[in-house]
Amino acid sequence: MDRTTRVTDYRFIKEANGALTITNVMLEDDGKWQCEAENTRQYTLNARPVKLVVLDRPKPPYLLIDSRRLDAGNIFVPVKENSELNLACVSEGGNPKPTLTWEVLLSPGVDRHAQKVSVEDMELEEIKNEKDKNTYKINSGAKSEARLKAVYRTHHNARILCVMEHPTLKIRQNASLLLDVQSTSTTVITINVYELYECKDTPSFAISRTPGFGYPLREGIEVSLKCDVDSNPPSTPRWQKDDGEPPVPQTGDGFLNFTSIRREHSGWYKCTSRHLNFQYSSIGYYLSVRCKYMTE
C-alpha cells in the first residue's frame, strides 16, 4: 500500500500530537514506518524509522523424505544401514519467519561408544541454502534441510525432531520420525532387484481399527485390525503380536479379526513386510482390552 492510500484509509487515524493509530491491524501493515514533518521554514524532517512486526501464527511443521511428505500417522521410517538420509522440515505461513532446528534423540540404553561412533557422526548436518539469506516475505514460511551422512545401527529407534519456535507460540511445536535401521544384505543382489523397477518406494504402513481408535474395547466385543502396505513393487502385510505370531489367523488382505476379544489379546501389535530383500516394520500399536464390567 503506498503512502497516499494509507493516508486516506479509514484504519489510520492521525492524532493532533503526531501520533498514528492503526485500527484492525493487517499483515500488510508489517514493515518500517517513518514520520515526516515540515518546520516553519518548510524543511522536511524525518524521524527515526520504527519497525512494526505484525504477528501471524505459522502452520505446524511437517517432514519431507526424498521430497515426499511423511504421513503424520506413520512416523516409523525404515532406512538401510550405512545409507545417507536426507530430510527437510517445512512450516507454512507465519510472520516473522519461523525458526526451525533439528535434534536427534537416541533410544534409551544405546551405547554409541561400544559401536565406536563419534558424536559428530550421530548428529544431523544442516544444509545451508542461499535462499535463507534473502529477505523474508510475509507468510512465505520456512524450510530447513538436513542429512545424516551415514545411518548406523546406533540410530535404530532414534527419534529425529524438527522443532519450530515462533513468537506466537507459548510451547515449541515439532514434527518427528522414528528410525528403523535395517541391516544391509548382499549388495549385488540388492542392486539387481532394484534395477527391475523404474520407481522404488519403501513400504508405508497404515493401521486402522474397528471400532475406531479412541473407542474403549471391552471383553467379548468384535474387533478388527487392518494393515495396508503401500510400496512399489507391492508387498504383503504380516501381523505380529509382541514380536511373535498373532493370536488369531490373518486374512489374505491384512485383517486380524477377533470375533470375541479377550484380555489375553492385549499387547503390542505391529505390521511387517518383506520388500526387495529387506524386512520393514510399522510403529508398534498397543491393543488394550478392558474387563467386560469395568466402569469408566
PDB file of C-alpha atoms in Angstrom, residues 180-291:
ATOM      1  CA  ASP A 180      14.033 -48.370  11.857  1.00  0.00           C
ATOM      2  CA  VAL A 181      17.575 -49.227  10.760  1.00  0.00           C
ATOM      3  CA  GLN A 182      17.618 -52.280   8.505  1.00  0.00           C
ATOM      4  CA  SER A 183      20.788 -54.350   8.210  1.00  0.00           C
ATOM      5  CA  THR A 184      22.243 -54.417   4.719  1.00  0.00           C
ATOM      6  CA  SER A 185      22.251 -57.664   2.762  1.00  0.00           C
ATOM      7  CA  THR A 186      24.344 -58.702  -0.226  1.00  0.00           C
ATOM      8  CA  THR A 187      24.957 -55.598  -2.297  1.00  0.00           C
ATOM      9  CA  VAL A 188      24.937 -57.342  -5.693  1.00  0.00           C
ATOM     10  CA  ILE A 189      21.566 -58.986  -5.069  1.00  0.00           C
ATOM     11  CA  THR A 190      20.041 -55.747  -3.836  1.00  0.00           C
ATOM     12  CA  ILE A 191      21.182 -53.785  -6.891  1.00  0.00           C
ATOM     13  CA  ASN A 192      19.930 -56.448  -9.290  1.00  0.00           C
ATOM     14  CA  VAL A 193      16.491 -56.475  -7.694  1.00  0.00           C
ATOM     15  CA  TYR A 194      16.260 -52.677  -7.598  1.00  0.00           C
ATOM     16  CA  GLU A 195      17.082 -52.383 -11.276  1.00  0.00           C
ATOM     17  CA  LEU A 196      13.922 -54.299 -12.137  1.00  0.00           C
ATOM     18  CA  TYR A 197      11.806 -51.326 -11.085  1.00  0.00           C
ATOM     19  CA  GLU A 198      11.882 -47.853 -12.537  1.00  0.00           C
ATOM     20  CA  CYS A 199      10.359 -46.393  -9.360  1.00  0.00           C
ATOM     21  CA  LYS A 200      11.159 -47.860  -5.930  1.00  0.00           C
ATOM     22  CA  ASP A 201       9.086 -46.939  -2.894  1.00  0.00           C
ATOM     23  CA  THR A 202       9.881 -48.365   0.532  1.00  0.00           C
ATOM     24  CA  PRO A 203       6.786 -49.628   2.368  1.00  0.00           C
ATOM     25  CA  SER A 204       4.485 -47.180   4.118  1.00  0.00           C
ATOM     26  CA  PHE A 205       2.188 -48.744   6.717  1.00  0.00           C
ATOM     27  CA  ALA A 206      -1.342 -47.639   7.628  1.00  0.00           C
ATOM     28  CA  ILE A 207      -3.028 -49.341  10.586  1.00  0.00           C
ATOM     29  CA  SER A 208      -6.773 -48.995  11.178  1.00  0.00           C
ATOM     30  CA  ARG A 209      -9.151 -50.461  13.733  1.00  0.00           C
ATOM     31  CA  THR A 210     -12.848 -51.321  14.025  1.00  0.00           C
ATOM     32  CA  PRO A 211     -14.248 -49.948  16.330  1.00  0.00           C
ATOM     33  CA  GLY A 212     -12.210 -46.817  15.652  1.00  0.00           C
ATOM     34  CA  PHE A 213      -9.256 -45.614  17.722  1.00  0.00           C
ATOM     35  CA  GLY A 214     -10.376 -43.898  20.919  1.00  0.00           C
ATOM     36  CA  TYR A 215     -13.312 -46.255  21.483  1.00  0.00           C
ATOM     37  CA  PRO A 216     -12.700 -48.364  24.641  1.00  0.00           C
ATOM     38  CA  LEU A 217     -12.524 -52.102  23.953  1.00  0.00           C
ATOM     39  CA  ARG A 218     -14.432 -54.446  26.305  1.00  0.00           C
ATOM     40  CA  GLU A 219     -14.092 -58.194  26.549  1.00  0.00           C
ATOM     41  CA  GLY A 220     -16.480 -60.055  24.284  1.00  0.00           C
ATOM     42  CA  ILE A 221     -16.943 -57.474  21.521  1.00  0.00           C
ATOM     43  CA  GLU A 222     -15.908 -57.951  17.896  1.00  0.00           C
ATOM     44  CA  VAL A 223     -12.697 -56.146  16.912  1.00  0.00           C
ATOM     45  CA  SER A 224     -10.746 -55.949  13.647  1.00  0.00           C
ATOM     46  CA  LEU A 225      -7.238 -54.676  12.962  1.00  0.00           C
ATOM     47  CA  LYS A 226      -6.322 -53.821   9.367  1.00  0.00           C
ATOM     48  CA  CYS A 227      -2.874 -53.224   7.886  1.00  0.00           C
ATOM     49  CA  ASP A 228      -2.385 -51.622   4.482  1.00  0.00           C
ATOM     50  CA  VAL A 229       1.063 -51.550   2.910  1.00  0.00           C
ATOM     51  CA  ASP A 230       1.833 -49.030   0.196  1.00  0.00           C
ATOM     52  CA  SER A 231       5.015 -49.929  -1.701  1.00  0.00           C
ATOM     53  CA  ASN A 232       6.426 -50.373  -5.176  1.00  0.00           C
ATOM     54  CA  PRO A 233       6.652 -53.201  -6.046  1.00  0.00           C
ATOM     55  CA  PRO A 234       3.688 -54.328  -3.870  1.00  0.00           C
ATOM     56  CA  SER A 235       4.476 -56.254  -0.681  1.00  0.00           C
ATOM     57  CA  THR A 236       2.351 -58.379   1.636  1.00  0.00           C
ATOM     58  CA  PRO A 237       1.476 -57.341   5.221  1.00  0.00           C
ATOM     59  CA  ARG A 238       2.152 -59.724   8.092  1.00  0.00           C
ATOM     60  CA  TRP A 239       0.924 -59.089  11.642  1.00  0.00           C
ATOM     61  CA  GLN A 240       2.953 -59.773  14.799  1.00  0.00           C
ATOM     62  CA  LYS A 241       1.987 -59.610  18.483  1.00  0.00           C
ATOM     63  CA  ASP A 242       4.803 -58.988  20.967  1.00  0.00           C
ATOM     64  CA  ASP A 243       7.265 -59.961  18.181  1.00  0.00           C
ATOM     65  CA  GLY A 244       5.558 -63.338  17.750  1.00  0.00           C
ATOM     66  CA  GLU A 245       2.604 -64.811  15.932  1.00  0.00           C
ATOM     67  CA  PRO A 246      -0.807 -63.111  16.341  1.00  0.00           C
ATOM     68  CA  PRO A 247      -3.449 -64.897  18.477  1.00  0.00           C
ATOM     69  CA  VAL A 248      -5.914 -65.155  15.574  1.00  0.00           C
ATOM     70  CA  PRO A 249      -5.321 -66.071  11.911  1.00  0.00           C
ATOM     71  CA  GLN A 250      -4.633 -63.230   9.492  1.00  0.00           C
ATOM     72  CA  THR A 251      -6.699 -62.919   6.327  1.00  0.00           C
ATOM     73  CA  GLY A 252      -5.043 -62.520   2.962  1.00  0.00           C
ATOM     74  CA  ASP A 253      -5.945 -58.833   2.763  1.00  0.00           C
ATOM     75  CA  GLY A 254      -4.285 -57.849   6.056  1.00  0.00           C
ATOM     76  CA  PHE A 255      -7.113 -58.245   8.614  1.00  0.00           C
ATOM     77  CA  LEU A 256      -6.901 -59.631  12.136  1.00  0.00           C
ATOM     78  CA  ASN A 257     -10.494 -60.424  13.108  1.00  0.00           C
ATOM     79  CA  PHE A 258     -11.319 -61.038  16.768  1.00  0.00           C
ATOM     80  CA  THR A 259     -14.889 -62.401  16.926  1.00  0.00           C
ATOM     81  CA  SER A 260     -14.902 -62.138  20.743  1.00  0.00           C
ATOM     82  CA  ILE A 261     -11.875 -60.286  22.072  1.00  0.00           C
ATOM     83  CA  ARG A 262     -10.366 -61.291  25.434  1.00  0.00           C
ATOM     84  CA  ARG A 263      -7.998 -59.700  27.963  1.00  0.00           C
ATOM     85  CA  GLU A 264      -5.156 -62.012  26.888  1.00  0.00           C
ATOM     86  CA  HIS A 265      -5.351 -60.446  23.409  1.00  0.00           C
ATOM     87  CA  SER A 266      -3.920 -57.221  24.867  1.00  0.00           C
ATOM     88  CA  GLY A 267      -0.366 -56.441  23.793  1.00  0.00           C
ATOM     89  CA  TRP A 268       1.878 -54.740  21.259  1.00  0.00           C
ATOM     90  CA  TYR A 269       0.893 -55.329  17.642  1.00  0.00           C
ATOM     91  CA  LYS A 270       2.836 -54.298  14.573  1.00  0.00           C
ATOM     92  CA  CYS A 271       2.661 -54.893  10.864  1.00  0.00           C
ATOM     93  CA  THR A 272       5.730 -56.151   8.992  1.00  0.00           C
ATOM     94  CA  SER A 273       6.511 -56.714   5.350  1.00  0.00           C
ATOM     95  CA  ARG A 274       9.393 -58.125   3.335  1.00  0.00           C
ATOM     96  CA  HIS A 275      10.255 -55.822   0.444  1.00  0.00           C
ATOM     97  CA  LEU A 276      13.127 -56.242  -2.035  1.00  0.00           C
ATOM     98  CA  ASN A 277      15.110 -58.499   0.313  1.00  0.00           C
ATOM     99  CA  PHE A 278      14.655 -56.162   3.302  1.00  0.00           C
ATOM    100  CA  GLN A 279      12.363 -56.520   6.298  1.00  0.00           C
ATOM    101  CA  TYR A 280      10.283 -53.439   7.216  1.00  0.00           C
ATOM    102  CA  SER A 281       8.004 -52.758  10.149  1.00  0.00           C
ATOM    103  CA  SER A 282       5.348 -50.295  11.232  1.00  0.00           C
ATOM    104  CA  ILE A 283       5.451 -48.498  14.562  1.00  0.00           C
ATOM    105  CA  GLY A 284       4.028 -50.601  17.391  1.00  0.00           C
ATOM    106  CA  TYR A 285       0.370 -50.246  18.434  1.00  0.00           C
ATOM    107  CA  TYR A 286      -0.744 -51.300  21.924  1.00  0.00           C
ATOM    108  CA  LEU A 287      -4.125 -53.045  21.949  1.00  0.00           C
ATOM    109  CA  SER A 288      -5.750 -52.600  25.357  1.00  0.00           C
ATOM    110  CA  VAL A 289      -8.748 -54.758  26.278  1.00  0.00           C
ATOM    111  CA  ARG A 290     -10.722 -53.880  29.409  1.00  0.00           C
ATOM    112  CA  CYS A 291     -12.750 -56.139  31.667  1.00  0.00           C
TER     113      CYS A 291
END
